[in-house]
Amino acid sequence: MLKSIAKLASLAGALALITSVATARDLVINFDDLNPGPKKGFDDAVEAFRAAYPDINVIVNNTDREAHKTAIRNFLTNDAPDVTSWYPGNRMAPFVDAGLFADISDLWASDENLSSNFEAIKPTMTRDGKQWGVPYSYYQWGVYYRKDIFDKLNLAEPKTWDELLSACDVMTENGVTPFSIGTKFLWTAAGVFDYLNLRTNGYDVHNGLTAGEIKYTDDRIRATFANWATMLERCSFVKNHATMSWQEAIAPFANGDAAMYVMGNFAVDGFKNADLTEDQIDFFQFPEITPGLARAEEAPADALFIPAKAKNKEDARLFLSFVAQADIQSQWNKTIGQLPPNSAAAINEDDKFIVEGFATVSTAAGLAQFFDRDAPAAMAKAGMEGFQKFMLEPGSLDEILENLDKVQAEVY
Amino acid sequence: MASTASLRANRYQTASTTVALSAIVLIIALIGMFTFDVSWMVDNLGFTKRVDARVPSFFARFSCLIIALGAAFICFTNTSLYKRNKLTYAPWIFLFIGTAFFLIYVIIPIFQSISYSFTKWDGLYDINGFWTGEWVGLRNYVQLLDDPNFYTSLWNNILWLVLYMLAVPAGLGIALFLNQTVGGIRIYKSLFFFPFVISQVVVGLIFAWTYNPEFGLLSEVWGFFFCEQTTNIMGNLTTTCTVDPPSILGDPKYATYGIIAAGLWPQIAYCMILYLTGLNNVSPDQIEAGRLDNAKGWKMLWHIILPQLKPATFIAVVVTVIGALRSFDMVATMTQGGPFGSTNVLAYYMFDQAVGEGVGRYGYGSAIATVLFAIMLIYISYFLWRMYQDEKEGN
């Protein structure tokens, strides 16, 4: 019986093949953020695309971010969508190397908007000299601080390392812990390290380190850790940071026990949820350490990619060049409170963090993606464990650096 | 006479018809199993919009497989070979499904995992479905020997094994204490058994909160002695302590002990229930005889009760050792191996290296798994050998 069904099916299928070409232009997109803001930003962009191309049938699968990280490993080989969200930098490397993402260099070359307005972020999307995706958003990192505490102690935003250290001394004297941080999930410590290294050694050395060209026991990296040791001594972090997540570490910041927080712009939402008002919090760029060094910033981007197995690559490319447009990027990032990678796009002038963040990253000499996106995952894991260990046991620095060298030798 | 012959012929005919029919079904089902593809039908017949067709395809193929197995079963039971050797073949038919699943989910993965441990692989297949790893021989094992995190994990595993054993005497103690007949003893017994019923994840969370230096129960008690409420610069209440409360899970010196203590709580309950059932079977005659010989207290416990509890002790030790080696969920919920890997155990370190946070060192993770398997194998062999000896002695 089953055989006859199969026979019938194949007969009808053959007929269908002859009589009609692909019936509908289906475009399947896998996205990875269910939080209300990001979901709305994405959905609006899809709606705009539907309006512009009514004959394309867009199908959206939106899943939770962590689930997406697991699922992508399967769906890229088994049942690929036409477009998927993922991260650039080294996070895309395994998929690029396994040939699972489609090369879209020709799109970057032929699309006028992509070729002219994405210069700053293009290197992040590039691997082996080719481009693999289109970024839709990025955000700045820096120091978020309690403006009311700074005012009370007559402190100004520190511009240099010495200013920061003396500001910390004032805070400590007044019973305020300078920095809040929660290192339970490790990556927050990498933010501090990245900035210390970018300010001590500059973008090229930092890049060389995460690319595996410079050893951790290098004197320049040791200088970074020496500055970190100074920071631990004079600009100390909250106690018990090893048991807290970054969200839990907002509590001492909101309570006024700690005055500063090295974080990405997504944290502003968390601060506001902890009943801090816009007037109480503000942002400054991580202060200069080595004078005269070109200022590089941390600015992780989120991007969209086309799987190599996508069924409808033509329309997928259409979608990518559509979301790269200035007006779409402006609207999307206004909704999610982040920065548009398109340099021709407008930013949300009403959001002081976005305005300051844009000023910070658009004038930066180089943009780092974040330690765990710049370094391969296995190196990032070991590195971040090392950073946490250093924060808890600064005395074991040599041991930490030697171990990181060992991991580095294995991973690259 | 004639009627019996025709009956026999008739029966033969029925049997051969059944066999023929089942053979046809078997062939169709086998073809269906390999060719049935709902996504193809969906794509080419325009049934619906594009959906995930793998699930219906899987079920269609799985049904074909079941039908094929059934047909094969009918064919086989109708052969004269089977009819002549029923006693030899019948057990295997019953064992077939169980054996198949055991092979697919336990035995084959063990060998797969061992074979991956000689490769470098990030867990990905390329676009054609080919495996992307490379053969590196013993390199993963050489790296293991030089990896401080591996030694930390191994040491923590030993700590777990040793300290987890406390559950056995503790469980015995509570069982002896509860082995009395007073009103409502069943309620007390259930209360003591309670921690074993809650999920390990919940136990982990409860203990993590208890240990939390900011708001945990432990810090509250600590605060009563060493801390006072003050107002900070912003006029908010804050706590200042003369001696800071211990950050148990944030301090590499205490973190593993903190997790083991959490693990012991349900494990003690488990051992207790094993001993309680064991105590039910202690023969009153022997206790009586012991009394006559003037045994009491420790002597009674050591010479009369404990020997009779030997089977319970054996099982308690077995489940405790296995529990200690599997101590994965506690570590995962309480610290994720942190701070800086100091609470890793082999099982968690393996998970962390292979699938955790996209680290993707499947080869290295498999090497850790193989080491853990080797350790377990020593223990399992001993256990099986003991069982075999007991069987041989016939008790």
PDB file of C-alpha atoms in Angstrom, chain B residues 186-285:
ATOM      1  CA  ARG B 186       6.503   7.265  59.342  1.00  0.00           C
ATOM      2  CA  ILE B 187       6.200  11.040  59.073  1.00  0.00           C
ATOM      3  CA  TYR B 188       9.727  11.477  60.432  1.00  0.00           C
ATOM      4  CA  LYS B 189      11.031   8.884  58.033  1.00  0.00           C
ATOM      5  CA  SER B 190       9.386  10.626  55.086  1.00  0.00           C
ATOM      6  CA  LEU B 191      10.786  13.972  56.208  1.00  0.00           C
ATOM      7  CA  PHE B 192      14.293  12.537  56.352  1.00  0.00           C
ATOM      8  CA  PHE B 193      13.810  10.956  52.940  1.00  0.00           C
ATOM      9  CA  PHE B 194      12.515  14.208  51.471  1.00  0.00           C
ATOM     10  CA  PRO B 195      15.808  15.649  50.127  1.00  0.00           C
ATOM     11  CA  PHE B 196      16.257  12.619  47.894  1.00  0.00           C
ATOM     12  CA  VAL B 197      12.920  13.304  46.258  1.00  0.00           C
ATOM     13  CA  ILE B 198      13.764  16.871  45.216  1.00  0.00           C
ATOM     14  CA  SER B 199      15.624  17.331  41.972  1.00  0.00           C
ATOM     15  CA  GLN B 200      19.396  17.738  42.208  1.00  0.00           C
ATOM     16  CA  VAL B 201      19.099  21.052  40.405  1.00  0.00           C
ATOM     17  CA  VAL B 202      16.787  22.378  43.107  1.00  0.00           C
ATOM     18  CA  VAL B 203      19.127  21.139  45.837  1.00  0.00           C
ATOM     19  CA  GLY B 204      21.987  22.914  44.067  1.00  0.00           C
ATOM     20  CA  LEU B 205      20.046  26.165  43.850  1.00  0.00           C
ATOM     21  CA  ILE B 206      18.946  26.043  47.490  1.00  0.00           C
ATOM     22  CA  PHE B 207      22.524  25.541  48.669  1.00  0.00           C
ATOM     23  CA  ALA B 208      23.880  28.194  46.288  1.00  0.00           C
ATOM     24  CA  TRP B 209      21.448  30.682  47.785  1.00  0.00           C
ATOM     25  CA  THR B 210      22.238  29.569  51.308  1.00  0.00           C
ATOM     26  CA  TYR B 211      25.934  30.166  50.658  1.00  0.00           C
ATOM     27  CA  ASN B 212      25.419  33.510  48.910  1.00  0.00           C
ATOM     28  CA  PRO B 213      27.520  36.098  50.774  1.00  0.00           C
ATOM     29  CA  GLU B 214      25.142  38.922  49.859  1.00  0.00           C
ATOM     30  CA  PHE B 215      21.745  37.615  50.873  1.00  0.00           C
ATOM     31  CA  GLY B 216      22.202  33.951  51.848  1.00  0.00           C
ATOM     32  CA  LEU B 217      21.126  32.340  55.088  1.00  0.00           C
ATOM     33  CA  LEU B 218      24.759  31.792  56.041  1.00  0.00           C
ATOM     34  CA  SER B 219      25.611  35.471  55.650  1.00  0.00           C
ATOM     35  CA  GLU B 220      22.521  36.407  57.672  1.00  0.00           C
ATOM     36  CA  VAL B 221      23.729  34.274  60.550  1.00  0.00           C
ATOM     37  CA  TRP B 222      27.250  35.610  60.081  1.00  0.00           C
ATOM     38  CA  GLY B 223      25.934  39.152  59.981  1.00  0.00           C
ATOM     39  CA  PHE B 224      24.293  38.650  63.383  1.00  0.00           C
ATOM     40  CA  PHE B 225      27.757  38.277  64.902  1.00  0.00           C
ATOM     41  CA  PHE B 226      30.064  40.397  62.743  1.00  0.00           C
ATOM     42  CA  CYS B 227      28.066  42.909  60.707  1.00  0.00           C
ATOM     43  CA  GLU B 228      25.918  45.959  61.183  1.00  0.00           C
ATOM     44  CA  GLN B 229      23.595  47.996  59.009  1.00  0.00           C
ATOM     45  CA  THR B 230      24.945  51.415  58.076  1.00  0.00           C
ATOM     46  CA  THR B 231      23.932  54.068  55.576  1.00  0.00           C
ATOM     47  CA  ASN B 232      26.197  54.647  52.604  1.00  0.00           C
ATOM     48  CA  ILE B 233      27.031  57.881  50.874  1.00  0.00           C
ATOM     49  CA  MET B 234      23.752  57.884  48.947  1.00  0.00           C
ATOM     50  CA  GLY B 235      21.763  57.417  52.150  1.00  0.00           C
ATOM     51  CA  ASN B 236      20.867  53.798  51.352  1.00  0.00           C
ATOM     52  CA  LEU B 237      21.166  51.005  53.886  1.00  0.00           C
ATOM     53  CA  THR B 238      24.184  48.832  53.421  1.00  0.00           C
ATOM     54  CA  THR B 239      25.972  46.165  55.440  1.00  0.00           C
ATOM     55  CA  THR B 240      29.463  46.635  56.814  1.00  0.00           C
ATOM     56  CA  CYS B 241      31.246  43.783  58.523  1.00  0.00           C
ATOM     57  CA  THR B 242      34.268  43.631  60.784  1.00  0.00           C
ATOM     58  CA  VAL B 243      34.996  40.195  59.318  1.00  0.00           C
ATOM     59  CA  ASP B 244      33.595  39.550  55.835  1.00  0.00           C
ATOM     60  CA  PRO B 245      31.253  36.579  55.469  1.00  0.00           C
ATOM     61  CA  PRO B 246      32.885  33.648  53.645  1.00  0.00           C
ATOM     62  CA  SER B 247      32.117  33.524  49.954  1.00  0.00           C
ATOM     63  CA  ILE B 248      31.977  29.738  49.812  1.00  0.00           C
ATOM     64  CA  LEU B 249      31.254  29.257  46.129  1.00  0.00           C
ATOM     65  CA  GLY B 250      33.417  32.231  45.124  1.00  0.00           C
ATOM     66  CA  ASP B 251      36.543  31.010  46.886  1.00  0.00           C
ATOM     67  CA  PRO B 252      38.503  28.204  45.216  1.00  0.00           C
ATOM     68  CA  LYS B 253      39.567  26.929  48.658  1.00  0.00           C
ATOM     69  CA  TYR B 254      36.024  26.130  49.826  1.00  0.00           C
ATOM     70  CA  ALA B 255      33.932  25.885  46.660  1.00  0.00           C
ATOM     71  CA  THR B 256      34.295  22.143  46.037  1.00  0.00           C
ATOM     72  CA  TYR B 257      33.577  21.325  49.682  1.00  0.00           C
ATOM     73  CA  GLY B 258      30.510  23.526  49.472  1.00  0.00           C
ATOM     74  CA  ILE B 259      29.200  21.574  46.498  1.00  0.00           C
ATOM     75  CA  ILE B 260      29.980  18.190  48.076  1.00  0.00           C
ATOM     76  CA  ALA B 261      28.089  19.215  51.211  1.00  0.00           C
ATOM     77  CA  ALA B 262      25.103  20.046  49.029  1.00  0.00           C
ATOM     78  CA  GLY B 263      25.423  16.689  47.271  1.00  0.00           C
ATOM     79  CA  LEU B 264      25.659  14.809  50.551  1.00  0.00           C
ATOM     80  CA  TRP B 265      22.278  16.024  51.726  1.00  0.00           C
ATOM     81  CA  PRO B 266      20.180  13.930  49.293  1.00  0.00           C
ATOM     82  CA  GLN B 267      22.746  11.110  49.222  1.00  0.00           C
ATOM     83  CA  ILE B 268      22.488  10.597  53.000  1.00  0.00           C
ATOM     84  CA  ALA B 269      18.737  10.294  52.603  1.00  0.00           C
ATOM     85  CA  TYR B 270      19.226   7.673  49.916  1.00  0.00           C
ATOM     86  CA  CYS B 271      21.601   5.600  52.064  1.00  0.00           C
ATOM     87  CA  MET B 272      19.259   5.971  55.007  1.00  0.00           C
ATOM     88  CA  ILE B 273      16.343   4.461  53.109  1.00  0.00           C
ATOM     89  CA  LEU B 274      18.542   1.565  51.951  1.00  0.00           C
ATOM     90  CA  TYR B 275      19.532   0.843  55.564  1.00  0.00           C
ATOM     91  CA  LEU B 276      15.966   1.219  56.830  1.00  0.00           C
ATOM     92  CA  THR B 277      14.780  -1.515  54.492  1.00  0.00           C
ATOM     93  CA  GLY B 278      17.843  -3.545  55.486  1.00  0.00           C
ATOM     94  CA  LEU B 279      17.015  -3.166  59.179  1.00  0.00           C
ATOM     95  CA  ASN B 280      13.551  -4.588  58.569  1.00  0.00           C
ATOM     96  CA  ASN B 281      15.206  -7.851  57.612  1.00  0.00           C
ATOM     97  CA  VAL B 282      17.512  -8.117  60.612  1.00  0.00           C
ATOM     98  CA  SER B 283      16.582 -11.316  62.342  1.00  0.00           C
ATOM     99  CA  PRO B 284      15.267 -10.795  65.889  1.00  0.00           C
ATOM    100  CA  ASP B 285      16.460 -14.307  66.900  1.00  0.00           C
TER     101      ASP B 285
END
